[in-house]
Coordinates of C-alpha atoms and ligand atoms in Angstrom, one line a residue:
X1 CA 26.1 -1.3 -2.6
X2 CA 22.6 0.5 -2.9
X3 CA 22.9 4.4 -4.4
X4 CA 19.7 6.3 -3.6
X5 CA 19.2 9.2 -5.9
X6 CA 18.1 12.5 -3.9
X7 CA 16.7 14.8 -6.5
X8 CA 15.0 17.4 -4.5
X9 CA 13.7 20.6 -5.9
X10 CA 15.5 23.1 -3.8
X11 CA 18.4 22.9 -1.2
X12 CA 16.4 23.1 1.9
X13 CA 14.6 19.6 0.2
X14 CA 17.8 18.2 -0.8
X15 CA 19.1 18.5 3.1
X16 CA 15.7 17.2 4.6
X17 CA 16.0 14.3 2.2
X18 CA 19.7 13.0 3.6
X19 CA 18.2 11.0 6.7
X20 CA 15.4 9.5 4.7
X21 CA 17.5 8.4 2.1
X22 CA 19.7 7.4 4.3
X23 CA 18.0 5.0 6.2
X24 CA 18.2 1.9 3.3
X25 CA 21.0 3.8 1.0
X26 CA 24.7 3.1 1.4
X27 CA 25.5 5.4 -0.9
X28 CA 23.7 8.8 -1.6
X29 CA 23.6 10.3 -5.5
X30 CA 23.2 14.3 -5.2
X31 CA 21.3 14.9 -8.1
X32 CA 22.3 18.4 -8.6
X33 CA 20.9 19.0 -11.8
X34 CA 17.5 18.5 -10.3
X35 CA 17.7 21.6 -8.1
X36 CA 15.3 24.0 -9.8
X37 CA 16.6 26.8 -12.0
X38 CA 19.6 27.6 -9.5
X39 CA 22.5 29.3 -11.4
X40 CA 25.7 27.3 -11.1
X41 CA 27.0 29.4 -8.5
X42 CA 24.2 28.6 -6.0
X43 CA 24.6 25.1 -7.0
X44 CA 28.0 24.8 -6.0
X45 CA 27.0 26.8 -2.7
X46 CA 24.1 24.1 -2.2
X47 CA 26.8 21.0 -2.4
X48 CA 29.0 23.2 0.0
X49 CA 26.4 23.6 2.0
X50 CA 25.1 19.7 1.9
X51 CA 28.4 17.6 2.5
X52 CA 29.3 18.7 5.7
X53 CA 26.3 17.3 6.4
X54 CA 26.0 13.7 4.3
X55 CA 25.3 10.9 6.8
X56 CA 26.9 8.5 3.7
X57 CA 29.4 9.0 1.0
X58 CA 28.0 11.0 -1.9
X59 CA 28.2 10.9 -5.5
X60 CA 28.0 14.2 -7.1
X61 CA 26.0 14.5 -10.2
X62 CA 25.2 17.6 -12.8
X63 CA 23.1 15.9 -15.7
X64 CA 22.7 17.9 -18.6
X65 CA 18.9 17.2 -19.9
X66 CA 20.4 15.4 -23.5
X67 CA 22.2 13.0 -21.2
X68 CA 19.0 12.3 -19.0
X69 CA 19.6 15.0 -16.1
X70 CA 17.0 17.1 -15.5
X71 CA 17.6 20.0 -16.5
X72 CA 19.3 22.4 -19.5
X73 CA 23.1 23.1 -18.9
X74 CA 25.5 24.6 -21.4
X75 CA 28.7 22.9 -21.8
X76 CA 30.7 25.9 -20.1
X77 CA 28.3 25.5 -17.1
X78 CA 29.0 22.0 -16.3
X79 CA 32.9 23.1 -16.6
X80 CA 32.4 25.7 -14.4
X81 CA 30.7 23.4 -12.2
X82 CA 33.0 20.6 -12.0
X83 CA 36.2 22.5 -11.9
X84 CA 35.3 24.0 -8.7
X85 CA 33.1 20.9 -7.5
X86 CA 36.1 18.2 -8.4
X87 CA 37.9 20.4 -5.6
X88 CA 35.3 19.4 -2.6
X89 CA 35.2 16.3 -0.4
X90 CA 32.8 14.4 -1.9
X91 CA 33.7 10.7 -2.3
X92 CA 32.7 10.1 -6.1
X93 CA 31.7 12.1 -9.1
X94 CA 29.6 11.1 -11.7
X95 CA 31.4 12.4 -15.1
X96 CA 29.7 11.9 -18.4
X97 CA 32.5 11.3 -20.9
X98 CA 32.2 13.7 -23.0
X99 CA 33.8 16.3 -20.2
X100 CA 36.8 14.2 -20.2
X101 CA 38.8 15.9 -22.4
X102 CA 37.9 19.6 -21.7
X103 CA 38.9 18.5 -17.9
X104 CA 42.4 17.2 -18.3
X105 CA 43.9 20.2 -19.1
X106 CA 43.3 21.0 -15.1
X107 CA 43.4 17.5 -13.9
X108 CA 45.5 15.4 -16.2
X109 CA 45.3 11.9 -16.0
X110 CA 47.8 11.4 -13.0
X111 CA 45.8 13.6 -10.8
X112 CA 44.6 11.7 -7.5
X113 CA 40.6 12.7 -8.1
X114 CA 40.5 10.8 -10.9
X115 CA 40.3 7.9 -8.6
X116 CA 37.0 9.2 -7.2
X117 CA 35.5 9.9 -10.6
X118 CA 32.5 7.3 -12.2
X119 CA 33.0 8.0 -16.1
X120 CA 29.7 7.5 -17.1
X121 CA 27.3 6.7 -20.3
X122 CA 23.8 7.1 -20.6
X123 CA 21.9 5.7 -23.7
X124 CA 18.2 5.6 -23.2
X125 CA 17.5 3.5 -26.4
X126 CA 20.2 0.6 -26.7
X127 CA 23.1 -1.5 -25.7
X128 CA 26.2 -1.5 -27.5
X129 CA 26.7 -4.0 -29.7
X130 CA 30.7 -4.8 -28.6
X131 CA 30.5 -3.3 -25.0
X132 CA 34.3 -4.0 -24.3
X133 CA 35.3 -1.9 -27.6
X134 CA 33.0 0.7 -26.7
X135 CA 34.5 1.0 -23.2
X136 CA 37.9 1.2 -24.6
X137 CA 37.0 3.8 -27.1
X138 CA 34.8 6.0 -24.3
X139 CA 36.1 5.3 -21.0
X140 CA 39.7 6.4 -20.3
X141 CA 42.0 4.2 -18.3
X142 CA 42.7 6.2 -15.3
X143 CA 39.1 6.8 -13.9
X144 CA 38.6 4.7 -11.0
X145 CA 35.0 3.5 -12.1
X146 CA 33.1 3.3 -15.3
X147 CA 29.1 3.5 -15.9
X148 CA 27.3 2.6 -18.6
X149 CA 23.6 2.4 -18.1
X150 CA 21.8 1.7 -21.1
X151 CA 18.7 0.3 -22.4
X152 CA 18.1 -3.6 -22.2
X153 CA 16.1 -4.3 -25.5
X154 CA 16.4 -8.3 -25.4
X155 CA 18.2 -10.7 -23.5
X156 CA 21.5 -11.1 -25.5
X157 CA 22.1 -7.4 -24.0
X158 CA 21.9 -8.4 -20.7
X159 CA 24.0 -11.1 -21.2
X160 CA 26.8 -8.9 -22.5
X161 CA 26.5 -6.4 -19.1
X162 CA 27.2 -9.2 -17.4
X163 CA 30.0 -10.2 -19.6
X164 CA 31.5 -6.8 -19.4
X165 CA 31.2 -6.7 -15.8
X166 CA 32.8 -10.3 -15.2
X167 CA 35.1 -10.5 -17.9
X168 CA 38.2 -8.7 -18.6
X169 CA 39.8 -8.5 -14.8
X170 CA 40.4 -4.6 -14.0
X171 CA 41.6 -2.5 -11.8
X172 CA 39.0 0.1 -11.9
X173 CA 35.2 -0.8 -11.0
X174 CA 32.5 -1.0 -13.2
X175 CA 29.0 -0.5 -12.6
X176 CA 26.2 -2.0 -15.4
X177 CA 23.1 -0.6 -15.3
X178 CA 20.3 -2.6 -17.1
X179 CA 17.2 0.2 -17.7
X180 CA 13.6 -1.6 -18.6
X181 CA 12.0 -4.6 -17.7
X182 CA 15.0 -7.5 -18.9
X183 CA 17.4 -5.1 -16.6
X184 CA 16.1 -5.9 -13.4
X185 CA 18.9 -8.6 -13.3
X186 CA 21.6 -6.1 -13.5
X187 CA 19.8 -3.9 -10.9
X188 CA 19.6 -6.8 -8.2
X189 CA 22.5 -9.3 -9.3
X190 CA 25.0 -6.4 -10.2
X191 CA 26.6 -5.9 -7.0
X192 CA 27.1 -9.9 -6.1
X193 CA 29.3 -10.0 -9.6
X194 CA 31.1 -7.2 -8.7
X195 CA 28.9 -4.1 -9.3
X196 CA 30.6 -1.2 -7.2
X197 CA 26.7 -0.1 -6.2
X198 CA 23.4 -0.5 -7.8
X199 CA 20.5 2.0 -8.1
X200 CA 17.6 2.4 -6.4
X201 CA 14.8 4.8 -7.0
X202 CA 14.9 8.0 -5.6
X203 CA 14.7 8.7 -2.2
X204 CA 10.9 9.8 -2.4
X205 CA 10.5 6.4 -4.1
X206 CA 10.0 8.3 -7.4
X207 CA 12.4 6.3 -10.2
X208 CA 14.6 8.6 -12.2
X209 CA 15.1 5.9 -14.5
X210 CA 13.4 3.4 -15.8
X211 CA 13.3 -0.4 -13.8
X212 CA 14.1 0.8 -10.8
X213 CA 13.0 -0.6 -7.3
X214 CA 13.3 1.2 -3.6
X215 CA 16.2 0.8 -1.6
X216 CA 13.7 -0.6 1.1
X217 CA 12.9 -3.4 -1.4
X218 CA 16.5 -4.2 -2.9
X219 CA 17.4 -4.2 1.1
X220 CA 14.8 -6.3 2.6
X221 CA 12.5 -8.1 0.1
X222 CA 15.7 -9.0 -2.3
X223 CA 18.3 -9.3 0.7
X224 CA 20.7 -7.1 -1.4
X225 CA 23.8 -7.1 0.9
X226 CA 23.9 -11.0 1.3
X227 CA 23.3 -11.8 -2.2
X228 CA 26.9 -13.2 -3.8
X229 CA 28.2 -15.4 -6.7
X230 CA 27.0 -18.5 -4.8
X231 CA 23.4 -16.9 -4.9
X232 CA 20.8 -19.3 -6.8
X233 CA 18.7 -17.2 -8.9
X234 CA 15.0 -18.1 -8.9
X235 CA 12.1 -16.0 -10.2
X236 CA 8.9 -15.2 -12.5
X237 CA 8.2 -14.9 -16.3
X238 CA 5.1 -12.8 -16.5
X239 CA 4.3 -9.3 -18.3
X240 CA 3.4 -7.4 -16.2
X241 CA 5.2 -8.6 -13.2
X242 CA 5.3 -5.4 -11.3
X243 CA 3.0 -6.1 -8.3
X244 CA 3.2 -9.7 -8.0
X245 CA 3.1 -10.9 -4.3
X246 CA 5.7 -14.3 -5.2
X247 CA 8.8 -11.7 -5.1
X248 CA 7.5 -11.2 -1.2
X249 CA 6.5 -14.4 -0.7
X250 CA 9.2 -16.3 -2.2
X251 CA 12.3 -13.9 -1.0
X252 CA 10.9 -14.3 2.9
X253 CA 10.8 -17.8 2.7
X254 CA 14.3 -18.4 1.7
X255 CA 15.6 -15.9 4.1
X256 CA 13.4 -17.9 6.7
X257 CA 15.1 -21.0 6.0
X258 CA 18.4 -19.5 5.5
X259 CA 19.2 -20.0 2.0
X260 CA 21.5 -18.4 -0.3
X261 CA 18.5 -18.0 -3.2
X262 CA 17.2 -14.8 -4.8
X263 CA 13.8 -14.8 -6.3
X264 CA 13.8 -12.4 -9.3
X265 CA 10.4 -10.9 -11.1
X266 CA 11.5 -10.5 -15.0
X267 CA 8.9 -8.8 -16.9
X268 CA 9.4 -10.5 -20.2
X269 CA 7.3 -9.7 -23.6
X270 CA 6.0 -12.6 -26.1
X271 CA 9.0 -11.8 -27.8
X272 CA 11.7 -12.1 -25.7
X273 CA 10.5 -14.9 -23.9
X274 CA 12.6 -17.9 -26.5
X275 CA 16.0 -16.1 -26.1
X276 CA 15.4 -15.5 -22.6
X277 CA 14.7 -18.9 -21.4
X278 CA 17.8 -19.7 -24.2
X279 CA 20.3 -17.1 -22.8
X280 CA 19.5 -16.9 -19.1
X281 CA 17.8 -20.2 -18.3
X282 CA 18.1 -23.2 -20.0
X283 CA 21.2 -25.5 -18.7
X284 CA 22.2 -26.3 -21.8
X285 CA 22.4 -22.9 -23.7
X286 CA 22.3 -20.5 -20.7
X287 CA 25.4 -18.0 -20.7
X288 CA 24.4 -16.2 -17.6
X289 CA 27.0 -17.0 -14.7
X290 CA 24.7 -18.1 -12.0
X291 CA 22.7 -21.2 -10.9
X292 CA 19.2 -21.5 -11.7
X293 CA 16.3 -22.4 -9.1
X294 CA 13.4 -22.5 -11.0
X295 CA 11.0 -20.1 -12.4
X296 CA 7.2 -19.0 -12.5
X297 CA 5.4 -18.4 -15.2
X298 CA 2.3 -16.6 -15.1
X299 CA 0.6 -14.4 -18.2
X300 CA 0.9 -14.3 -20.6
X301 CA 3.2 -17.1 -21.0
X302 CA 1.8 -20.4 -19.3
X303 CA 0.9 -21.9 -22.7
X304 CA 3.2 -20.1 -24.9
X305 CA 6.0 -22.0 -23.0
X306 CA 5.2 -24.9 -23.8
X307 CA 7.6 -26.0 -26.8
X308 CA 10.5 -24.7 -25.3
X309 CA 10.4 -27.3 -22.3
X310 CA 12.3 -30.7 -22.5
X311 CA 8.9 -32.5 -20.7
X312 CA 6.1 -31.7 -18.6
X313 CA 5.0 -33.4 -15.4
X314 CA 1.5 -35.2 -15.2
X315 CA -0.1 -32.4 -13.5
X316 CA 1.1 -29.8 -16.2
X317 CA 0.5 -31.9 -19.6
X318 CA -3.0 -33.0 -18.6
X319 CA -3.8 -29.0 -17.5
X320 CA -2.2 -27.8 -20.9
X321 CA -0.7 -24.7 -19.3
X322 CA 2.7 -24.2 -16.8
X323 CA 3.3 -22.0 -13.8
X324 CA 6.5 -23.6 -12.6
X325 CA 9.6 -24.7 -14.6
X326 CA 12.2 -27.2 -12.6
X327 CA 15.5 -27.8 -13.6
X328 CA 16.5 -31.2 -13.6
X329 CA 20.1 -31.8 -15.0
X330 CA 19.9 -30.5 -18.4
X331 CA 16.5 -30.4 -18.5
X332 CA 13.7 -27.8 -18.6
X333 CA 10.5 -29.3 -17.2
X334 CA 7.0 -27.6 -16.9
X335 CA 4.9 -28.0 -13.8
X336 CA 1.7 -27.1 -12.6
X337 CA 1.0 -26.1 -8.9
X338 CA -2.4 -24.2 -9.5
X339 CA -3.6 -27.3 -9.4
X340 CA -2.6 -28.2 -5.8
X341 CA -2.8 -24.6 -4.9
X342 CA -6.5 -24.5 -5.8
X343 CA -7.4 -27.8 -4.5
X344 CA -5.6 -27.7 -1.2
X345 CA -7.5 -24.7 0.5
X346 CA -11.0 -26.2 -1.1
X347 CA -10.5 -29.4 0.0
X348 CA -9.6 -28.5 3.6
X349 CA -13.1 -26.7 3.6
X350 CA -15.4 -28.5 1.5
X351 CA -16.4 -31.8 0.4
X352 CA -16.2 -32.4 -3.5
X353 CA -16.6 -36.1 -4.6
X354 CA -19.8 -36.1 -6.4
X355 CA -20.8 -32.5 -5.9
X356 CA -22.4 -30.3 -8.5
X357 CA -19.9 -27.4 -8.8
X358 CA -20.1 -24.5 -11.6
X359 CA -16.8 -22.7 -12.4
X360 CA -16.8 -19.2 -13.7
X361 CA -14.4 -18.2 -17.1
X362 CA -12.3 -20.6 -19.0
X363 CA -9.2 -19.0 -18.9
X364 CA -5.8 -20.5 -17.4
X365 CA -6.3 -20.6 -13.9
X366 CA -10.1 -22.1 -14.6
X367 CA -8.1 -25.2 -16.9
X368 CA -6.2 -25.6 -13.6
X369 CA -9.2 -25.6 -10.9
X370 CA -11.3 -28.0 -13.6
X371 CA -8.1 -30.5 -13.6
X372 CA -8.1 -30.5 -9.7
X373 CA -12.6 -30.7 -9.5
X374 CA -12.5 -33.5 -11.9
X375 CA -9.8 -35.2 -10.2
X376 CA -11.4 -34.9 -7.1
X377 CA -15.0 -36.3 -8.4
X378 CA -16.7 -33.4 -8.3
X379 CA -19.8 -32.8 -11.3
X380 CA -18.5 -29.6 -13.3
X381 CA -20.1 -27.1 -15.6
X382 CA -18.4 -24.2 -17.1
X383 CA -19.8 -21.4 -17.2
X384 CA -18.0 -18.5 -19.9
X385 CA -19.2 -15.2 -21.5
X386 CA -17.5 -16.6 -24.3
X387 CA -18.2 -20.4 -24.6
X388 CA -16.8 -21.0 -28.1
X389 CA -13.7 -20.1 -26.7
X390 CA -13.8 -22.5 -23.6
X391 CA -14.6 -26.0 -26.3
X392 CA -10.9 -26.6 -25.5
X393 CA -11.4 -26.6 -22.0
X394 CA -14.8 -28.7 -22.2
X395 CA -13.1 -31.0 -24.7
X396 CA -9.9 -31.8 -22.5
X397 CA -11.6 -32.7 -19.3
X398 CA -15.1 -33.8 -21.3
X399 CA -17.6 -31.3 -18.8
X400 CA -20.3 -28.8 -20.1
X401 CA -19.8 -25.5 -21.1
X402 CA -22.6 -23.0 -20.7
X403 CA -23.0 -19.5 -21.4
X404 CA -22.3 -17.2 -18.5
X405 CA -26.1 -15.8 -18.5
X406 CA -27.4 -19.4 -17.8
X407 CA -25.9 -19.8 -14.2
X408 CA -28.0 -20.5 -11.6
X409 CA -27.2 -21.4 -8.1
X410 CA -30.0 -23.3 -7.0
X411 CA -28.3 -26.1 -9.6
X412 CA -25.1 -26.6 -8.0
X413 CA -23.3 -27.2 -4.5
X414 CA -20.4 -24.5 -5.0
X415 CA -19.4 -22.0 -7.3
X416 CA -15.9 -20.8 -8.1
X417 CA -14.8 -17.7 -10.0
X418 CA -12.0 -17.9 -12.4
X419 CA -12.8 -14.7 -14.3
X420 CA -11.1 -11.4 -13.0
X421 CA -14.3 -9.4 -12.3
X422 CA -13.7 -7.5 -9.3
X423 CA -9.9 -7.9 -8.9
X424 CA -8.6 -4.3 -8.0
X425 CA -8.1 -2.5 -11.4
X426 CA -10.2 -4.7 -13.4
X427 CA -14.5 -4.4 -13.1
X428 CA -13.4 -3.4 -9.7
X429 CA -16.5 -3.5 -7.6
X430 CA -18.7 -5.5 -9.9
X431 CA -19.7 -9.3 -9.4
X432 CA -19.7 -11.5 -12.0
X433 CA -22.9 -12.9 -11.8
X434 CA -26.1 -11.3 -10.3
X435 CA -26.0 -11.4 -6.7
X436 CA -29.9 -12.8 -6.7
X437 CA -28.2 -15.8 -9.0
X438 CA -26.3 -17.6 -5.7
X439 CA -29.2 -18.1 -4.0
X440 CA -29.0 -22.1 -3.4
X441 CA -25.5 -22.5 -3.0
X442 CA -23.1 -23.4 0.4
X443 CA -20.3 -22.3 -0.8
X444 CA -18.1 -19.9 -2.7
X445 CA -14.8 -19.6 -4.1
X446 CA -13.3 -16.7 -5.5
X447 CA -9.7 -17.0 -6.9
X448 CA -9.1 -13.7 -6.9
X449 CA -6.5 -12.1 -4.1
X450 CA -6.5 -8.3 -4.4
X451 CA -8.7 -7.3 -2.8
X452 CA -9.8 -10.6 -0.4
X453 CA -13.5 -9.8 0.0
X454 CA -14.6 -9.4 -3.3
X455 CA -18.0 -8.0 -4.2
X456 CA -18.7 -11.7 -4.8
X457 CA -17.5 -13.1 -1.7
X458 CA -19.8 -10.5 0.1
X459 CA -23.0 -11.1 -1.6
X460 CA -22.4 -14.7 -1.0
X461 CA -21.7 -14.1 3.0
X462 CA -24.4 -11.7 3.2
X463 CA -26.1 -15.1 1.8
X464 CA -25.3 -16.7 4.9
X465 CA -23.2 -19.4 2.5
X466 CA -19.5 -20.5 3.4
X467 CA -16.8 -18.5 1.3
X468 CA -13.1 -18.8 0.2
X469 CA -11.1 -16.1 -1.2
X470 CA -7.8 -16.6 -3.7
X471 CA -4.9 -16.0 -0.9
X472 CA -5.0 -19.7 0.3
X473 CA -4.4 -20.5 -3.1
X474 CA -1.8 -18.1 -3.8
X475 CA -0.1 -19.2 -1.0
X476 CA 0.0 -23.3 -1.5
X477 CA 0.7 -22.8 -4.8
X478 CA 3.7 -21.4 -4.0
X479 CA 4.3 -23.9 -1.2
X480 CA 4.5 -26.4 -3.3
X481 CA 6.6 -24.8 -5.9
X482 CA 9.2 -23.7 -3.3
X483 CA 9.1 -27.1 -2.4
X484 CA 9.8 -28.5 -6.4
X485 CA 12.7 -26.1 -6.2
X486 CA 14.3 -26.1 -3.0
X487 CA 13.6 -29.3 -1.4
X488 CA 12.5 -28.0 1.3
X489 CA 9.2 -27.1 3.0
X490 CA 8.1 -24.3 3.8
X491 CA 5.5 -23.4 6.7
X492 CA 2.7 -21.4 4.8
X493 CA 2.4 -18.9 7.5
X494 CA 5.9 -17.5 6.5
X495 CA 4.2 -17.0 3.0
X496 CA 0.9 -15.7 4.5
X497 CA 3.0 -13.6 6.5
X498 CA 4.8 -12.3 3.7
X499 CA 1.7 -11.6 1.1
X500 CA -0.1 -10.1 3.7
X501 CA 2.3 -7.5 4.2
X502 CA 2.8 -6.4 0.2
X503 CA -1.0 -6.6 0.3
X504 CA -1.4 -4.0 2.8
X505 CA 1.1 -1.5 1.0
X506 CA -0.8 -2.2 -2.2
X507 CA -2.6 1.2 -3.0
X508 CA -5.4 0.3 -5.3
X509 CA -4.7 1.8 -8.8
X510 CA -5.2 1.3 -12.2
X511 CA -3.2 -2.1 -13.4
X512 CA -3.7 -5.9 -14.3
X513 CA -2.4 -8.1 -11.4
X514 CA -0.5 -11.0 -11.8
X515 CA -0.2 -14.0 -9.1
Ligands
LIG1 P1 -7.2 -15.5 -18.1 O1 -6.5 -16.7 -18.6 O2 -7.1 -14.2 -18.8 O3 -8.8 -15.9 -18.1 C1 -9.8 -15.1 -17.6 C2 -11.2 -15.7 -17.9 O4 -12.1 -14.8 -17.4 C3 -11.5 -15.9 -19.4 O5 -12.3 -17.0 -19.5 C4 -12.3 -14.6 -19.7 O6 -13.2 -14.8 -20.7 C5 -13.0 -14.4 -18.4 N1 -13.4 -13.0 -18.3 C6 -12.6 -11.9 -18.3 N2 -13.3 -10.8 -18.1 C7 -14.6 -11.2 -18.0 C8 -15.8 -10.5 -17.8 N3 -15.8 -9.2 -17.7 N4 -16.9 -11.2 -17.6 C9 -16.9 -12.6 -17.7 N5 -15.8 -13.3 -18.0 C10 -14.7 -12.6 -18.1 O7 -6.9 -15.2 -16.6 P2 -6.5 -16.3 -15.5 O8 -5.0 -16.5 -15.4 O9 -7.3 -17.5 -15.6 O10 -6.8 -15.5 -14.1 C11 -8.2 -15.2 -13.8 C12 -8.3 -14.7 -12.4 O11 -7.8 -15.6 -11.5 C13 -7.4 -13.4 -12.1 O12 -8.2 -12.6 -11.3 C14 -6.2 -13.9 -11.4 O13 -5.7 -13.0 -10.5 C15 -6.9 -15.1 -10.6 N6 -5.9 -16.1 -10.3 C16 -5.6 -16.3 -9.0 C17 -4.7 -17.2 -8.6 C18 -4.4 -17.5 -7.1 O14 -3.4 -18.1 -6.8 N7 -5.3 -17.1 -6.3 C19 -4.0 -18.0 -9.6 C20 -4.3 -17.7 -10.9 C21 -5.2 -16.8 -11.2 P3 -12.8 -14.4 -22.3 O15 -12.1 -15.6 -22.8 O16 -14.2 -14.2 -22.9 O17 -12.0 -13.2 -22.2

């Protein structure tokens, strides 16, 4: 089900790699073409050498560089190769098709390796337009499985990998590989609808093509092996969507409860995000084959979806901005669970009814902590670098907006950043207002996650004032959005639980982060 790539250097690298791989892998790919400038010969000796000692089945590759291997090969080298290779014990070779022909001279179609032979195409740009007549004209009949991995460009290609892969009924096994962004779905959903194996990056976690996640995380965060056609597909809209915590935090807490979900991160551009919510999720349009959960939405697309919704709740119309679709019947509705997530933690801590609180940035996740203060009774003032931007925000939920220089603690109860100064990989280590500036207050909330002590949150408890970092609200706002979808509650330690662990592995470095 999950093929590790090992594309080690030299033998002795490719042999120390087998047990690592091994440990999440059920498959291993020998990426032979990665071994460093060995002539064909000590190639050949190197796979000898290796399969005796393979703790899974192997699939044998040899990739020349215009394909995507690693490496330059002459077309009378890779024959040389695979005539003597196609003679050894390993369970599957990986053939591009353009050796077909030259090989069945020595092994015509009737020969009984052919069953162990993945016919495979590589096309780093695009999907073809009509897979199935591409198959039939590039994949012969008698190899017992067929590859194509190919470049997902918009949704409609995915769509028709899946429609490949389920459609015509065949005897030989197919595997689809979706590469970019769009073709995680292929990667993780691939094997429930048949996919003989999916890939995961190499076994030194290294991808050797693009979109692709470890074997530890299609095992264990995505729940790989139990994932089927029954599987209800959940997941986030967002670009980027790479180090999101919701695919941790979400995934545990359906295989806490014991449900047959998935939760999916999709990173999906302005563009693509009409005929994706057309193609894959909307119940009226979608031709996907599996049942959809619900989805988050985080940047850039919380207001962007907004026309291609049936109806909005409440919480989401009045906010102006969505974070959770629902599907109800036929419907698409937009929700809003920042709202909750922000106020739940605060209100446990703080009192607000008639309290002066100033609110840092205008952007989407302030328009959702302004909905919940106002709601709650609390005296707002925005404060923004940029206030001619945030008239919308003033305008919707009538408060002041001030410019960010003006802030002053000594004015106000609490303060709460909205603005991303000092998230990891963003004004890192900066504060977004003068430290001198809090003086006055008793408490402060930061909404930002990664890291949890902020250079804020540490000025203001070197203050001696009360403080709240973003986690809490990271965490009920998913609560109540696995709630909307599932029906079901979820304890938020499992969720804690589960961030807290993918925020430990984090290593800081240079990105945007998205919750
Ligand atoms: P956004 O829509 O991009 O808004 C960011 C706001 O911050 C804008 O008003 C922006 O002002 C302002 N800003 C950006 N850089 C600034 C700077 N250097 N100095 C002063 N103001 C600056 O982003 P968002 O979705 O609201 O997210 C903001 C932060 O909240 C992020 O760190 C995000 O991770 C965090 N967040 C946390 C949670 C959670 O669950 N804990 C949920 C949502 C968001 P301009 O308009 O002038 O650019």
């Amino acid at each position: 089900m999950i093929c590790t790539p090992l594309a080690a250097p030299t033998p002795d690298d490719l042999l120390a790699a087998l047990p690592v791989a091994a440990a999440a892998a059920d498959w291993l790919e020998l990426r032979l073409d990665a071994l460093h400038d060995l002539p064909v010969e000590a190639v050949l000796h190197a796979l000898h050498h290796v399969l005796p000692r393979r703790p899974r089945p192997v699939v044998v590759t040899f990739r020349p560089r215009e394909q995507g291997g690693f490496r330059d090969l002459s077309p009378a080298d890779r024959l040389r190769f695979w005539h003597t290779a196609l003679t050894t014990p390993a369970e599957a070779f990986d053939l591009e098709t353009d050796l077909i022909a030259q090989l069945l001279p020595t092994y015509p179609p009737n020969h009984p390796v052919w069953a162990r032979v993945v016919v495979s195409h590589h096309d780093f740009q695009a999907t073809p337009a009509d897979i199935h007549a591409f198959a039939k004209a590039h994949f012969p009949p008698f190899a017992g499985t067929v590859k194509l991995a190919v470049n997902v460009n918009q949704p409609d290609d995915v769509c028709r990998l899946f429609d490949w892969l389920t459609g015509t009924p065949s005897t030989r096994q197919k595997i689809p590989v979706g590469m970019g962004g769009l073709g995680v779905l292929t990667r993780i959903l691939g094997p429930a609808y048949g996919a003989r194996w999916t890939y995961s990056t190499g076994h030194d976690g290294r991808a050797v093509a693009p979109g692709q996640l470890t074997a530890a995380e299609l095992r264990e965060t995505f729940r790989l092996p139990s994932l089927d056609r029954h599987t209800t597909v959940a997941g986030l809209l967002g670009c980027p969507v790479a180090h999101s915590l919701s695919k941790d935090m979400h995934n545990a807490a359906f295989a806490h409860l014991g449900l047959n979900w998935v939760y999916i991160p999709v990173e999906v551009s302005p563009d693509d995000l009409a005929p994706l919510l057309r193609d894959a999720i909307h119940p009226r349009t979608r031709r996907l084959p599996w049942t959809v959960g619900g989805y988050s939405v985080t940047l850039p697309h919380k207001i962007a979806i907004l026309p291609y919704l049936d109806r909005l709740t409440a919480t989401a119309a009045r906010v102006g901005a969505v974070n959770t679709i629902l599907v109800s019947g036929q419907e698409l509705i937009g929700d809003n669970t920042d709202v909750a997530g922000a106020m739940r933690p605060l209100q446990q801590r703080f009192a607000l009814a008639g309290e002066p609180v100033a609110v840092l940035g205008a952007g989407g996740a302030a328009q959702a902590v302004v909905c919940g203060l106002v709601t709650a009774g609390a005296r707002v003032t925005v404060f923004a670098r940029h206030p001619d931007r945030a008239c919308d925000l003033g305008n919707r939920f009538a408060v002041p907006i001030a410019p960010l220089d003006d802030f002053h603690g000594r004015r106000f109860t609490g303060l709460i950043n909205t603005t991303p100064v000092g998230m990891a990989g963003y004004a890192e280590g900066d504060c977004p207002v003068p430290p001198e500036r809090l003086a006055g207050l008793a408490w402060v909330y930061d909404l930002i996650y990664r890291p949890r002590q902020t250079p804020l949150l540490q000025a203001a408890s070197q203050q001696g004032m009360a403080t709240l970092d973003g986690l809490p609200m990271l965490v009920a706002q998913a609560a109540e959005q696995f709630a909307c979808w599932t029906g079901q509650d979820i304890p938020e330690s499992v969720l804690f639980a589960a961030a807290e662990r993918a925020l430990a592995d984090f290593k800081t470095a240079g990105f945007k982060s998205a919750p």
